[in-house]
Amino acid sequence: MSADFVRCEYPQAGYAELVIDRPAARNALCRALTDALAEHLARLAGEPQVRVVLLRAEGEHFAAGADIREMLGISAEAAVASDFAGCCTALGEFPKPLLALVQGFALGGGCELVEMCDVVLAADDAVFAHPEIRLGTMPGAGGTQRLPRLIGMAKALDLLLSGRRMDAREAERCGLVSRIVPRQRLLDEGRALAAELATLSGEVLMLIKRAARDGASLPLAAGLRLERQLFHHSLALADREEGMRAFLDKRPAHFNAC
Ligand code: CO8
C-alpha cells in the first residue's frame, strides 16, 4: 500500500484521524497519495468502532491541489484509462461523518477535498481557491458540481472562473466553512469535536449524513420521503431506546458504534 503520504491514527476511542503528510510539496495530491487516502477510507468504512473520521494535513498548508508535475505528464487518454481524479470518490462517498481541519492553502483538488467533508473547521489563516483556470485546466474532482451547491452559483462561478483566493472569513460567510478557529487551537478544537461526535450513535450519525447528503440532490418532496424512511428506520434502533431512556433516567446515554 502507498501509505507514505497518508497516515491513519487513533488518538482516542471512537474516531480516526487521516493525516495527509507531504508538506515538502505543500501536500500536493499525487496519485500515490490519493490512492492511500482511498485505501484508508475503504478500511475505516468497515471498522465498526470508528464513528467519525477527521481529515487533516501536516505542515503550513492543507493541500495545494493535484500534483502539477505529475498531471503535466498525463495524456487525456491515460487520464480516461486510469480514471484520473476519480480516485477522490472514496471521500465523497464515505458514509460516516468527515471533519476537515484546514490551515493555510486549500487549492484546486485540495479545496475539492474540503468540499467533500461534512464539517469544516478552518484556521483563521486558511485560504481557499480553485486556481485550475490559471493553469489552463479545470476542476476534475467535483469542484464545479459541489461548490455551486455549497455556496451558490454566483459565488462559485466567481471563484471557479477567476481562480481568485478566498479567506477563511469569506469562506465561512458563504457556507464552505463551518467554523473558524485560531490557528493554534485548530487541532485541539477538531479533536474535541471528533471526540464529542464519537460518543453519539454511530448508526444515527450515518443516517443523518445520508439523509442530508442524498437528499440535497433530490427534489424536496423526494428528500422528505427519504428522511421519513430513514427516520422510521431509526426508531427500530437500540440506540433510540437507549437515548430516550437515558434522558428519562437522568443519566448519560451509552450508544453503540456503527
Ligand atoms: N503540485 C506539485 N508540486 C507542488 C504543488 C502542486 N500543486 N504545489 C506546490 N508544489 C511544490 C513546488 O513545486 C515546490 O517544490 P520544489 O521545492 O521541489 O521546488 C514546493 O512544493 C514548494 O512550493 P512553493 O515554493 O511554490 O511554496 P510556497 O509556500 O511559496 O507557495 C503555494 C505555496 C501557494 C501552495 C504554491 O506552491 C502554489 O500556488 N501551488 C500550486 C497551486 C495550484 O495551482 N493548485 C491547483 C493544481 S490543479 C488541480 O488541483 C486540479 C484538480 C484536478 C482533480 C484532482 C484530483 C486529485
PDB file of C-alpha atoms and ligand atoms in Angstrom:
ATOM      1  CA  MET A   1       0.000   0.000   0.000  1.00  0.00           C
ATOM      2  CA  SER A   2       1.247   3.512  -0.858  1.00  0.00           C
ATOM      3  CA  ALA A   3       0.783   4.647   2.709  1.00  0.00           C
ATOM      4  CA  ASP A   4       3.741   7.035   2.943  1.00  0.00           C
ATOM      5  CA  PHE A   5       1.789  10.178   2.170  1.00  0.00           C
ATOM      6  CA  VAL A   6      -1.224   9.446   4.378  1.00  0.00           C
ATOM      7  CA  ARG A   7      -1.166   8.009   7.870  1.00  0.00           C
ATOM      8  CA  CYS A   8      -4.055   6.827   9.960  1.00  0.00           C
ATOM      9  CA  GLU A   9      -4.066   7.413  13.699  1.00  0.00           C
ATOM     10  CA  TYR A  10      -6.467   6.613  16.511  1.00  0.00           C
ATOM     11  CA  PRO A  11      -5.858   9.342  19.132  1.00  0.00           C
ATOM     12  CA  GLN A  12      -8.934   8.347  21.127  1.00  0.00           C
ATOM     13  CA  ALA A  13     -11.606   5.668  21.062  1.00  0.00           C
ATOM     14  CA  GLY A  14     -14.394   6.224  18.550  1.00  0.00           C
ATOM     15  CA  TYR A  15     -12.677   8.221  15.839  1.00  0.00           C
ATOM     16  CA  ALA A  16      -9.751   8.035  13.455  1.00  0.00           C
ATOM     17  CA  GLU A  17      -7.521  10.711  12.014  1.00  0.00           C
ATOM     18  CA  LEU A  18      -6.286  10.637   8.429  1.00  0.00           C
ATOM     19  CA  VAL A  19      -3.214  12.810   8.121  1.00  0.00           C
ATOM     20  CA  ILE A  20      -2.014  13.980   4.695  1.00  0.00           C
ATOM     21  CA  ASP A  21       1.753  14.083   5.031  1.00  0.00           C
ATOM     22  CA  ARG A  22       3.621  15.528   2.073  1.00  0.00           C
ATOM     23  CA  PRO A  23       4.441  19.001   3.352  1.00  0.00           C
ATOM     24  CA  ALA A  24       7.590  19.479   1.248  1.00  0.00           C
ATOM     25  CA  ALA A  25       5.325  19.542  -1.837  1.00  0.00           C
ATOM     26  CA  ARG A  26       2.642  21.528   0.023  1.00  0.00           C
ATOM     27  CA  ASN A  27       0.667  18.281   0.293  1.00  0.00           C
ATOM     28  CA  ALA A  28       0.126  18.161  -3.470  1.00  0.00           C
ATOM     29  CA  LEU A  29      -2.208  15.279  -4.247  1.00  0.00           C
ATOM     30  CA  CYS A  30      -0.128  12.853  -6.271  1.00  0.00           C
ATOM     31  CA  ARG A  31      -1.731   9.566  -7.292  1.00  0.00           C
ATOM     32  CA  ALA A  32       0.102   7.619  -4.568  1.00  0.00           C
ATOM     33  CA  LEU A  33      -1.395   9.999  -2.010  1.00  0.00           C
ATOM     34  CA  THR A  34      -4.976   9.804  -3.270  1.00  0.00           C
ATOM     35  CA  ASP A  35      -4.697   6.011  -3.601  1.00  0.00           C
ATOM     36  CA  ALA A  36      -3.512   5.792   0.008  1.00  0.00           C
ATOM     37  CA  LEU A  37      -6.388   8.024   1.110  1.00  0.00           C
ATOM     38  CA  ALA A  38      -8.881   5.793  -0.704  1.00  0.00           C
ATOM     39  CA  GLU A  39      -7.391   2.636   0.820  1.00  0.00           C
ATOM     40  CA  HIS A  40      -7.596   4.043   4.343  1.00  0.00           C
ATOM     41  CA  LEU A  41     -11.180   5.208   3.800  1.00  0.00           C
ATOM     42  CA  ALA A  42     -12.268   1.801   2.472  1.00  0.00           C
ATOM     43  CA  ARG A  43     -10.882   0.186   5.607  1.00  0.00           C
ATOM     44  CA  LEU A  44     -12.311   2.809   8.007  1.00  0.00           C
ATOM     45  CA  ALA A  45     -15.798   2.472   6.490  1.00  0.00           C
ATOM     46  CA  GLY A  46     -15.798  -1.128   7.716  1.00  0.00           C
ATOM     47  CA  GLU A  47     -14.279  -0.524  11.171  1.00  0.00           C
ATOM     48  CA  PRO A  48     -17.292  -0.557  13.485  1.00  0.00           C
ATOM     49  CA  GLN A  49     -15.542   1.237  16.354  1.00  0.00           C
ATOM     50  CA  VAL A  50     -14.791   4.268  14.133  1.00  0.00           C
ATOM     51  CA  ARG A  51     -17.811   6.583  14.171  1.00  0.00           C
ATOM     52  CA  VAL A  52     -16.141   9.727  12.796  1.00  0.00           C
ATOM     53  CA  VAL A  53     -13.071  10.495  10.666  1.00  0.00           C
ATOM     54  CA  LEU A  54     -11.045  13.652  10.970  1.00  0.00           C
ATOM     55  CA  LEU A  55      -9.026  14.658   7.896  1.00  0.00           C
ATOM     56  CA  ARG A  56      -6.066  16.949   8.450  1.00  0.00           C
ATOM     57  CA  ALA A  57      -2.708  17.763   6.912  1.00  0.00           C
ATOM     58  CA  GLU A  58       0.847  18.207   8.135  1.00  0.00           C
ATOM     59  CA  GLY A  59       2.737  21.446   7.609  1.00  0.00           C
ATOM     60  CA  GLU A  60       1.747  25.005   6.883  1.00  0.00           C
ATOM     61  CA  HIS A  61      -0.883  24.192   4.270  1.00  0.00           C
ATOM     62  CA  PHE A  62      -3.793  21.804   3.895  1.00  0.00           C
ATOM     63  CA  ALA A  63      -3.168  20.849   0.239  1.00  0.00           C
ATOM     64  CA  ALA A  64      -2.002  22.675  -2.895  1.00  0.00           C
ATOM     65  CA  GLY A  65      -4.168  20.611  -5.229  1.00  0.00           C
ATOM     66  CA  ALA A  66      -3.303  17.973  -7.787  1.00  0.00           C
ATOM     67  CA  ASP A  67       0.384  17.309  -8.302  1.00  0.00           C
ATOM     68  CA  ILE A  68       1.071  19.605 -11.241  1.00  0.00           C
ATOM     69  CA  ARG A  69       4.301  17.848 -12.194  1.00  0.00           C
ATOM     70  CA  GLU A  70       2.515  14.505 -12.332  1.00  0.00           C
ATOM     71  CA  MET A  71      -0.504  15.998 -14.115  1.00  0.00           C
ATOM     72  CA  LEU A  72       1.670  17.539 -16.812  1.00  0.00           C
ATOM     73  CA  GLY A  73       2.771  14.035 -17.819  1.00  0.00           C
ATOM     74  CA  ILE A  74      -0.738  12.584 -18.085  1.00  0.00           C
ATOM     75  CA  SER A  75      -2.323  12.439 -21.523  1.00  0.00           C
ATOM     76  CA  ALA A  76      -6.080  12.703 -21.960  1.00  0.00           C
ATOM     77  CA  GLU A  77      -6.143   9.021 -22.962  1.00  0.00           C
ATOM     78  CA  ALA A  78      -4.187   7.981 -19.862  1.00  0.00           C
ATOM     79  CA  ALA A  79      -6.489  10.087 -17.672  1.00  0.00           C
ATOM     80  CA  VAL A  80      -9.524   8.254 -19.050  1.00  0.00           C
ATOM     81  CA  ALA A  81      -7.846   4.850 -18.767  1.00  0.00           C
ATOM     82  CA  SER A  82      -6.718   5.418 -15.161  1.00  0.00           C
ATOM     83  CA  ASP A  83      -9.862   7.344 -14.127  1.00  0.00           C
ATOM     84  CA  PHE A  84      -7.643  10.229 -13.046  1.00  0.00           C
ATOM     85  CA  ALA A  85      -9.439  12.338 -10.414  1.00  0.00           C
ATOM     86  CA  GLY A  86     -11.960   9.529  -9.922  1.00  0.00           C
ATOM     87  CA  CYS A  87      -9.592   8.500  -7.153  1.00  0.00           C
ATOM     88  CA  CYS A  88     -11.241  11.028  -4.861  1.00  0.00           C
ATOM     89  CA  THR A  89     -14.706   9.473  -4.999  1.00  0.00           C
ATOM     90  CA  ALA A  90     -13.879   7.440  -1.871  1.00  0.00           C
ATOM     91  CA  LEU A  91     -14.015  10.643   0.154  1.00  0.00           C
ATOM     92  CA  GLY A  92     -17.228  11.905  -1.453  1.00  0.00           C
ATOM     93  CA  GLU A  93     -18.963   8.575  -0.866  1.00  0.00           C
ATOM     94  CA  PHE A  94     -17.679   7.904   2.650  1.00  0.00           C
ATOM     95  CA  PRO A  95     -20.712   7.051   4.801  1.00  0.00           C
ATOM     96  CA  LYS A  96     -19.510   8.289   8.202  1.00  0.00           C
ATOM     97  CA  PRO A  97     -19.136  11.949   9.253  1.00  0.00           C
ATOM     98  CA  LEU A  98     -15.956  13.533   7.920  1.00  0.00           C
ATOM     99  CA  LEU A  99     -14.437  16.505   9.720  1.00  0.00           C
ATOM    100  CA  ALA A 100     -11.810  18.575   7.919  1.00  0.00           C
ATOM    101  CA  LEU A 101      -9.215  20.761   9.614  1.00  0.00           C
ATOM    102  CA  VAL A 102      -7.873  23.338   7.190  1.00  0.00           C
ATOM    103  CA  GLN A 103      -4.859  25.562   7.706  1.00  0.00           C
ATOM    104  CA  GLY A 104      -3.073  27.641   5.087  1.00  0.00           C
ATOM    105  CA  PHE A 105      -3.882  26.941   1.463  1.00  0.00           C
ATOM    106  CA  ALA A 106      -6.600  24.557   0.245  1.00  0.00           C
ATOM    107  CA  LEU A 107      -6.252  24.942  -3.506  1.00  0.00           C
ATOM    108  CA  GLY A 108      -7.721  23.159  -6.504  1.00  0.00           C
ATOM    109  CA  GLY A 109      -8.006  19.462  -5.644  1.00  0.00           C
ATOM    110  CA  GLY A 110      -7.232  20.434  -2.020  1.00  0.00           C
ATOM    111  CA  CYS A 111     -10.324  22.635  -1.986  1.00  0.00           C
ATOM    112  CA  GLU A 112     -12.281  19.778  -3.562  1.00  0.00           C
ATOM    113  CA  LEU A 113     -11.304  17.515  -0.641  1.00  0.00           C
ATOM    114  CA  VAL A 114     -12.708  20.158   1.715  1.00  0.00           C
ATOM    115  CA  GLU A 115     -15.910  20.336  -0.332  1.00  0.00           C
ATOM    116  CA  MET A 116     -16.389  16.573   0.225  1.00  0.00           C
ATOM    117  CA  CYS A 117     -16.179  16.855   4.025  1.00  0.00           C
ATOM    118  CA  ASP A 118     -19.172  17.319   6.288  1.00  0.00           C
ATOM    119  CA  VAL A 119     -17.909  19.750   8.926  1.00  0.00           C
ATOM    120  CA  VAL A 120     -15.054  22.090   8.053  1.00  0.00           C
ATOM    121  CA  LEU A 121     -13.025  23.796  10.757  1.00  0.00           C
ATOM    122  CA  ALA A 122     -10.776  26.429   9.227  1.00  0.00           C
ATOM    123  CA  ALA A 123      -7.845  28.116  10.897  1.00  0.00           C
ATOM    124  CA  ASP A 124      -8.020  31.901  10.733  1.00  0.00           C
ATOM    125  CA  ASP A 125      -5.179  31.812   8.168  1.00  0.00           C
ATOM    126  CA  ALA A 126      -6.948  29.387   5.805  1.00  0.00           C
ATOM    127  CA  VAL A 127      -7.216  30.372   2.142  1.00  0.00           C
ATOM    128  CA  PHE A 128      -9.399  28.599  -0.415  1.00  0.00           C
ATOM    129  CA  ALA A 129      -9.193  28.815  -4.196  1.00  0.00           C
ATOM    130  CA  HIS A 130      -9.761  26.981  -7.436  1.00  0.00           C
ATOM    131  CA  PRO A 131      -6.729  28.166  -9.439  1.00  0.00           C
ATOM    132  CA  GLU A 132      -7.100  25.449 -12.098  1.00  0.00           C
ATOM    133  CA  ILE A 133      -8.178  28.032 -14.692  1.00  0.00           C
ATOM    134  CA  ARG A 134      -4.822  29.777 -14.274  1.00  0.00           C
ATOM    135  CA  LEU A 135      -3.100  26.525 -15.272  1.00  0.00           C
ATOM    136  CA  GLY A 136      -5.292  26.151 -18.309  1.00  0.00           C
ATOM    137  CA  THR A 137      -7.306  23.347 -16.756  1.00  0.00           C
ATOM    138  CA  MET A 138     -10.429  22.871 -14.678  1.00  0.00           C
ATOM    139  CA  PRO A 139     -11.587  21.117 -11.514  1.00  0.00           C
ATOM    140  CA  GLY A 140     -11.986  17.377 -12.000  1.00  0.00           C
ATOM    141  CA  ALA A 141     -12.832  16.043  -8.541  1.00  0.00           C
ATOM    142  CA  GLY A 142     -16.224  17.664  -8.099  1.00  0.00           C
ATOM    143  CA  GLY A 143     -15.397  21.384  -7.764  1.00  0.00           C
ATOM    144  CA  THR A 144     -17.752  22.592 -10.487  1.00  0.00           C
ATOM    145  CA  GLN A 145     -20.579  20.493  -9.020  1.00  0.00           C
ATOM    146  CA  ARG A 146     -20.167  20.609  -5.255  1.00  0.00           C
ATOM    147  CA  LEU A 147     -19.037  24.226  -4.870  1.00  0.00           C
ATOM    148  CA  PRO A 148     -22.153  25.770  -6.508  1.00  0.00           C
ATOM    149  CA  ARG A 149     -24.349  23.504  -4.385  1.00  0.00           C
ATOM    150  CA  LEU A 150     -22.468  24.546  -1.243  1.00  0.00           C
ATOM    151  CA  ILE A 151     -22.131  28.289  -1.736  1.00  0.00           C
ATOM    152  CA  GLY A 152     -24.458  29.175  -4.615  1.00  0.00           C
ATOM    153  CA  MET A 153     -23.827  29.615  -8.325  1.00  0.00           C
ATOM    154  CA  ALA A 154     -22.872  33.310  -8.303  1.00  0.00           C
ATOM    155  CA  LYS A 155     -20.136  32.963  -5.700  1.00  0.00           C
ATOM    156  CA  ALA A 156     -18.941  29.595  -7.031  1.00  0.00           C
ATOM    157  CA  LEU A 157     -18.530  30.814 -10.599  1.00  0.00           C
ATOM    158  CA  ASP A 158     -16.817  33.968  -9.357  1.00  0.00           C
ATOM    159  CA  LEU A 159     -14.202  31.698  -7.744  1.00  0.00           C
ATOM    160  CA  LEU A 160     -14.039  28.988 -10.421  1.00  0.00           C
ATOM    161  CA  LEU A 161     -13.766  31.343 -13.399  1.00  0.00           C
ATOM    162  CA  SER A 162     -11.256  33.751 -11.873  1.00  0.00           C
ATOM    163  CA  GLY A 163      -9.187  31.398  -9.704  1.00  0.00           C
ATOM    164  CA  ARG A 164      -9.132  34.123  -7.041  1.00  0.00           C
ATOM    165  CA  ARG A 165      -8.428  33.347  -3.402  1.00  0.00           C
ATOM    166  CA  MET A 166     -10.996  33.487  -0.619  1.00  0.00           C
ATOM    167  CA  ASP A 167     -10.001  33.906   3.030  1.00  0.00           C
ATOM    168  CA  ALA A 168     -11.480  31.972   5.958  1.00  0.00           C
ATOM    169  CA  ARG A 169     -13.990  34.691   6.822  1.00  0.00           C
ATOM    170  CA  GLU A 170     -15.424  34.845   3.329  1.00  0.00           C
ATOM    171  CA  ALA A 171     -15.479  31.037   3.194  1.00  0.00           C
ATOM    172  CA  GLU A 172     -17.420  30.906   6.445  1.00  0.00           C
ATOM    173  CA  ARG A 173     -19.835  33.626   5.338  1.00  0.00           C
ATOM    174  CA  CYS A 174     -20.654  31.798   2.108  1.00  0.00           C
ATOM    175  CA  GLY A 175     -21.053  28.374   3.720  1.00  0.00           C
ATOM    176  CA  LEU A 176     -17.933  26.435   2.722  1.00  0.00           C
ATOM    177  CA  VAL A 177     -16.565  26.584   6.264  1.00  0.00           C
ATOM    178  CA  SER A 178     -18.489  25.554   9.389  1.00  0.00           C
ATOM    179  CA  ARG A 179     -16.356  27.358  11.974  1.00  0.00           C
ATOM    180  CA  ILE A 180     -13.220  29.489  12.113  1.00  0.00           C
ATOM    181  CA  VAL A 181     -10.753  28.605  14.841  1.00  0.00           C
ATOM    182  CA  PRO A 182      -7.491  30.328  15.869  1.00  0.00           C
ATOM    183  CA  ARG A 183      -4.652  28.506  14.114  1.00  0.00           C
ATOM    184  CA  GLN A 184      -3.000  27.327  17.345  1.00  0.00           C
ATOM    185  CA  ARG A 185      -6.334  25.869  18.565  1.00  0.00           C
ATOM    186  CA  LEU A 186      -7.265  24.055  15.335  1.00  0.00           C
ATOM    187  CA  LEU A 187      -6.128  20.547  16.260  1.00  0.00           C
ATOM    188  CA  ASP A 188      -7.491  20.705  19.814  1.00  0.00           C
ATOM    189  CA  GLU A 189     -10.868  22.004  18.656  1.00  0.00           C
ATOM    190  CA  GLY A 190     -11.053  19.427  15.861  1.00  0.00           C
ATOM    191  CA  ARG A 191     -10.215  16.572  18.207  1.00  0.00           C
ATOM    192  CA  ALA A 192     -12.705  17.828  20.801  1.00  0.00           C
ATOM    193  CA  LEU A 193     -15.448  17.862  18.176  1.00  0.00           C
ATOM    194  CA  ALA A 194     -14.480  14.418  16.869  1.00  0.00           C
ATOM    195  CA  ALA A 195     -14.429  13.037  20.424  1.00  0.00           C
ATOM    196  CA  GLU A 196     -17.849  14.554  21.119  1.00  0.00           C
ATOM    197  CA  LEU A 197     -19.398  13.035  17.983  1.00  0.00           C
ATOM    198  CA  ALA A 198     -17.731   9.727  18.811  1.00  0.00           C
ATOM    199  CA  THR A 199     -19.883   9.438  21.953  1.00  0.00           C
ATOM    200  CA  LEU A 200     -23.059   9.543  19.827  1.00  0.00           C
ATOM    201  CA  SER A 201     -24.806   6.742  17.965  1.00  0.00           C
ATOM    202  CA  GLY A 202     -22.643   5.627  15.037  1.00  0.00           C
ATOM    203  CA  GLU A 203     -25.683   4.340  13.184  1.00  0.00           C
ATOM    204  CA  VAL A 204     -27.702   7.513  13.617  1.00  0.00           C
ATOM    205  CA  LEU A 205     -24.744   9.728  12.642  1.00  0.00           C
ATOM    206  CA  MET A 206     -24.653   7.824   9.349  1.00  0.00           C
ATOM    207  CA  LEU A 207     -28.417   8.092   8.860  1.00  0.00           C
ATOM    208  CA  ILE A 208     -28.324  11.868   9.355  1.00  0.00           C
ATOM    209  CA  LYS A 209     -25.399  12.253   6.956  1.00  0.00           C
ATOM    210  CA  ARG A 210     -27.151  10.087   4.370  1.00  0.00           C
ATOM    211  CA  ALA A 211     -30.438  11.988   4.669  1.00  0.00           C
ATOM    212  CA  ALA A 212     -28.721  15.361   4.288  1.00  0.00           C
ATOM    213  CA  ARG A 213     -26.252  14.358   1.550  1.00  0.00           C
ATOM    214  CA  ASP A 214     -28.536  12.177  -0.587  1.00  0.00           C
ATOM    215  CA  GLY A 215     -31.499  14.470  -0.001  1.00  0.00           C
ATOM    216  CA  ALA A 216     -29.574  17.507  -1.267  1.00  0.00           C
ATOM    217  CA  SER A 217     -29.633  16.216  -4.825  1.00  0.00           C
ATOM    218  CA  LEU A 218     -33.330  15.290  -4.736  1.00  0.00           C
ATOM    219  CA  PRO A 219     -36.439  17.406  -5.260  1.00  0.00           C
ATOM    220  CA  LEU A 220     -37.843  18.483  -1.861  1.00  0.00           C
ATOM    221  CA  ALA A 221     -40.730  16.005  -1.857  1.00  0.00           C
ATOM    222  CA  ALA A 222     -38.395  13.082  -2.577  1.00  0.00           C
ATOM    223  CA  GLY A 223     -35.921  14.318   0.017  1.00  0.00           C
ATOM    224  CA  LEU A 224     -38.668  14.482   2.616  1.00  0.00           C
ATOM    225  CA  ARG A 225     -39.711  10.924   1.735  1.00  0.00           C
ATOM    226  CA  LEU A 226     -36.111   9.776   2.139  1.00  0.00           C
ATOM    227  CA  GLU A 227     -35.881  11.481   5.526  1.00  0.00           C
ATOM    228  CA  ARG A 228     -39.162   9.913   6.693  1.00  0.00           C
ATOM    229  CA  GLN A 229     -37.965   6.464   5.613  1.00  0.00           C
ATOM    230  CA  LEU A 230     -34.647   6.836   7.460  1.00  0.00           C
ATOM    231  CA  PHE A 231     -36.376   8.372  10.491  1.00  0.00           C
ATOM    232  CA  HIS A 232     -38.751   5.398  10.713  1.00  0.00           C
ATOM    233  CA  HIS A 233     -35.752   3.090  10.385  1.00  0.00           C
ATOM    234  CA  SER A 234     -34.030   4.923  13.273  1.00  0.00           C
ATOM    235  CA  LEU A 235     -36.997   4.192  15.535  1.00  0.00           C
ATOM    236  CA  ALA A 236     -36.109   0.493  15.399  1.00  0.00           C
ATOM    237  CA  LEU A 237     -32.563   1.035  16.670  1.00  0.00           C
ATOM    238  CA  ALA A 238     -31.468   0.073  20.153  1.00  0.00           C
ATOM    239  CA  ASP A 239     -29.723   3.451  20.349  1.00  0.00           C
ATOM    240  CA  ARG A 240     -33.048   5.262  20.033  1.00  0.00           C
ATOM    241  CA  GLU A 241     -34.384   3.403  23.059  1.00  0.00           C
ATOM    242  CA  GLU A 242     -31.143   3.916  24.973  1.00  0.00           C
ATOM    243  CA  GLY A 243     -31.052   7.672  24.215  1.00  0.00           C
ATOM    244  CA  MET A 244     -34.624   8.270  25.312  1.00  0.00           C
ATOM    245  CA  ARG A 245     -34.425   6.026  28.391  1.00  0.00           C
ATOM    246  CA  ALA A 246     -31.188   7.707  29.449  1.00  0.00           C
ATOM    247  CA  PHE A 247     -32.860  11.104  29.191  1.00  0.00           C
ATOM    248  CA  LEU A 248     -35.781   9.996  31.364  1.00  0.00           C
ATOM    249  CA  ASP A 249     -33.465   8.222  33.831  1.00  0.00           C
ATOM    250  CA  LYS A 250     -31.322  11.389  34.029  1.00  0.00           C
ATOM    251  CA  ARG A 251     -28.121   9.521  33.145  1.00  0.00           C
ATOM    252  CA  PRO A 252     -25.672   9.718  30.224  1.00  0.00           C
ATOM    253  CA  ALA A 253     -26.597   7.541  27.233  1.00  0.00           C
ATOM    254  CA  HIS A 254     -24.271   4.793  26.070  1.00  0.00           C
ATOM    255  CA  PHE A 255     -24.622   4.467  22.342  1.00  0.00           C
ATOM    256  CA  ASN A 256     -23.436   1.749  20.003  1.00  0.00           C
ATOM    257  CA  ALA A 257     -20.753   2.214  17.370  1.00  0.00           C
ATOM    258  CA  CYS A 258     -21.572   1.576  13.701  1.00  0.00           C
TER     259      CYS A 258
HETATM  260  N1  CO8 B   1       1.877  20.220  -7.488  1.00  0.00           N
HETATM  261  C1  CO8 B   1       3.167  19.824  -7.448  1.00  0.00           C
HETATM  262  N2  CO8 B   1       4.092  20.444  -6.665  1.00  0.00           N
HETATM  263  C2  CO8 B   1       3.679  21.480  -5.920  1.00  0.00           C
HETATM  264  C3  CO8 B   1       2.351  21.931  -5.924  1.00  0.00           C
HETATM  265  C4  CO8 B   1       1.421  21.249  -6.749  1.00  0.00           C
HETATM  266  N3  CO8 B   1       0.130  21.567  -6.786  1.00  0.00           N
HETATM  267  N4  CO8 B   1       2.256  22.992  -5.092  1.00  0.00           N
HETATM  268  C5  CO8 B   1       3.481  23.181  -4.585  1.00  0.00           C
HETATM  269  N5  CO8 B   1       4.344  22.287  -5.091  1.00  0.00           N
HETATM  270  C6  CO8 B   1       5.778  22.126  -4.806  1.00  0.00           C
HETATM  271  C7  CO8 B   1       6.598  23.177  -5.578  1.00  0.00           C
HETATM  272  O1  CO8 B   1       6.856  22.740  -6.889  1.00  0.00           O
HETATM  273  C8  CO8 B   1       7.825  23.248  -4.710  1.00  0.00           C
HETATM  274  O2  CO8 B   1       8.635  22.141  -4.995  1.00  0.00           O
HETATM  275  P1  CO8 B   1      10.257  22.307  -5.043  1.00  0.00           P
HETATM  276  O3  CO8 B   1      10.614  22.647  -3.607  1.00  0.00           O
HETATM  277  O4  CO8 B   1      10.719  20.960  -5.464  1.00  0.00           O
HETATM  278  O5  CO8 B   1      10.535  23.413  -5.980  1.00  0.00           O
HETATM  279  C9  CO8 B   1       7.292  23.047  -3.295  1.00  0.00           C
HETATM  280  O6  CO8 B   1       6.020  22.408  -3.433  1.00  0.00           O
HETATM  281  C10 CO8 B   1       7.066  24.355  -2.577  1.00  0.00           C
HETATM  282  O7  CO8 B   1       6.247  25.168  -3.403  1.00  0.00           O
HETATM  283  P2  CO8 B   1       6.383  26.776  -3.418  1.00  0.00           P
HETATM  284  O8  CO8 B   1       7.813  27.169  -3.406  1.00  0.00           O
HETATM  285  O9  CO8 B   1       5.531  27.285  -4.530  1.00  0.00           O
HETATM  286  O10 CO8 B   1       5.744  27.080  -1.979  1.00  0.00           O
HETATM  287  P3  CO8 B   1       5.090  28.453  -1.455  1.00  0.00           P
HETATM  288  O11 CO8 B   1       4.874  28.225   0.001  1.00  0.00           O
HETATM  289  O12 CO8 B   1       5.835  29.633  -1.915  1.00  0.00           O
HETATM  290  O13 CO8 B   1       3.645  28.511  -2.198  1.00  0.00           O
HETATM  291  C11 CO8 B   1       1.527  27.606  -2.884  1.00  0.00           C
HETATM  292  C12 CO8 B   1       2.647  27.602  -1.818  1.00  0.00           C
HETATM  293  C13 CO8 B   1       0.777  28.953  -2.857  1.00  0.00           C
HETATM  294  C14 CO8 B   1       0.574  26.483  -2.482  1.00  0.00           C
HETATM  295  C15 CO8 B   1       2.130  27.372  -4.293  1.00  0.00           C
HETATM  296  O14 CO8 B   1       3.008  26.267  -4.238  1.00  0.00           O
HETATM  297  C16 CO8 B   1       1.108  27.092  -5.360  1.00  0.00           C
HETATM  298  O15 CO8 B   1       0.500  28.030  -5.870  1.00  0.00           O
HETATM  299  N6  CO8 B   1       0.939  25.808  -5.759  1.00  0.00           N
HETATM  300  C17 CO8 B   1       0.096  25.423  -6.870  1.00  0.00           C
HETATM  301  C18 CO8 B   1      -1.380  25.566  -6.520  1.00  0.00           C
HETATM  302  C19 CO8 B   1      -2.262  25.183  -7.698  1.00  0.00           C
HETATM  303  O16 CO8 B   1      -2.225  25.781  -8.765  1.00  0.00           O
HETATM  304  N7  CO8 B   1      -3.126  24.158  -7.491  1.00  0.00           N
HETATM  305  C20 CO8 B   1      -4.029  23.663  -8.485  1.00  0.00           C
HETATM  306  C21 CO8 B   1      -3.482  22.400  -9.089  1.00  0.00           C
HETATM  307  S1  CO8 B   1      -4.516  21.777 -10.398  1.00  0.00           S
HETATM  308  C22 CO8 B   1      -5.722  20.885  -9.576  1.00  0.00           C
HETATM  309  O17 CO8 B   1      -5.746  20.833  -8.378  1.00  0.00           O
HETATM  310  C23 CO8 B   1      -6.701  20.164 -10.448  1.00  0.00           C
HETATM  311  C24 CO8 B   1      -7.551  19.193  -9.661  1.00  0.00           C
HETATM  312  C25 CO8 B   1      -7.987  18.052 -10.531  1.00  0.00           C
HETATM  313  C26 CO8 B   1      -8.509  16.838  -9.750  1.00  0.00           C
HETATM  314  C27 CO8 B   1      -7.682  16.497  -8.537  1.00  0.00           C
HETATM  315  C28 CO8 B   1      -7.530  15.022  -8.324  1.00  0.00           C
HETATM  316  C29 CO8 B   1      -6.628  14.691  -7.169  1.00  0.00           C
END
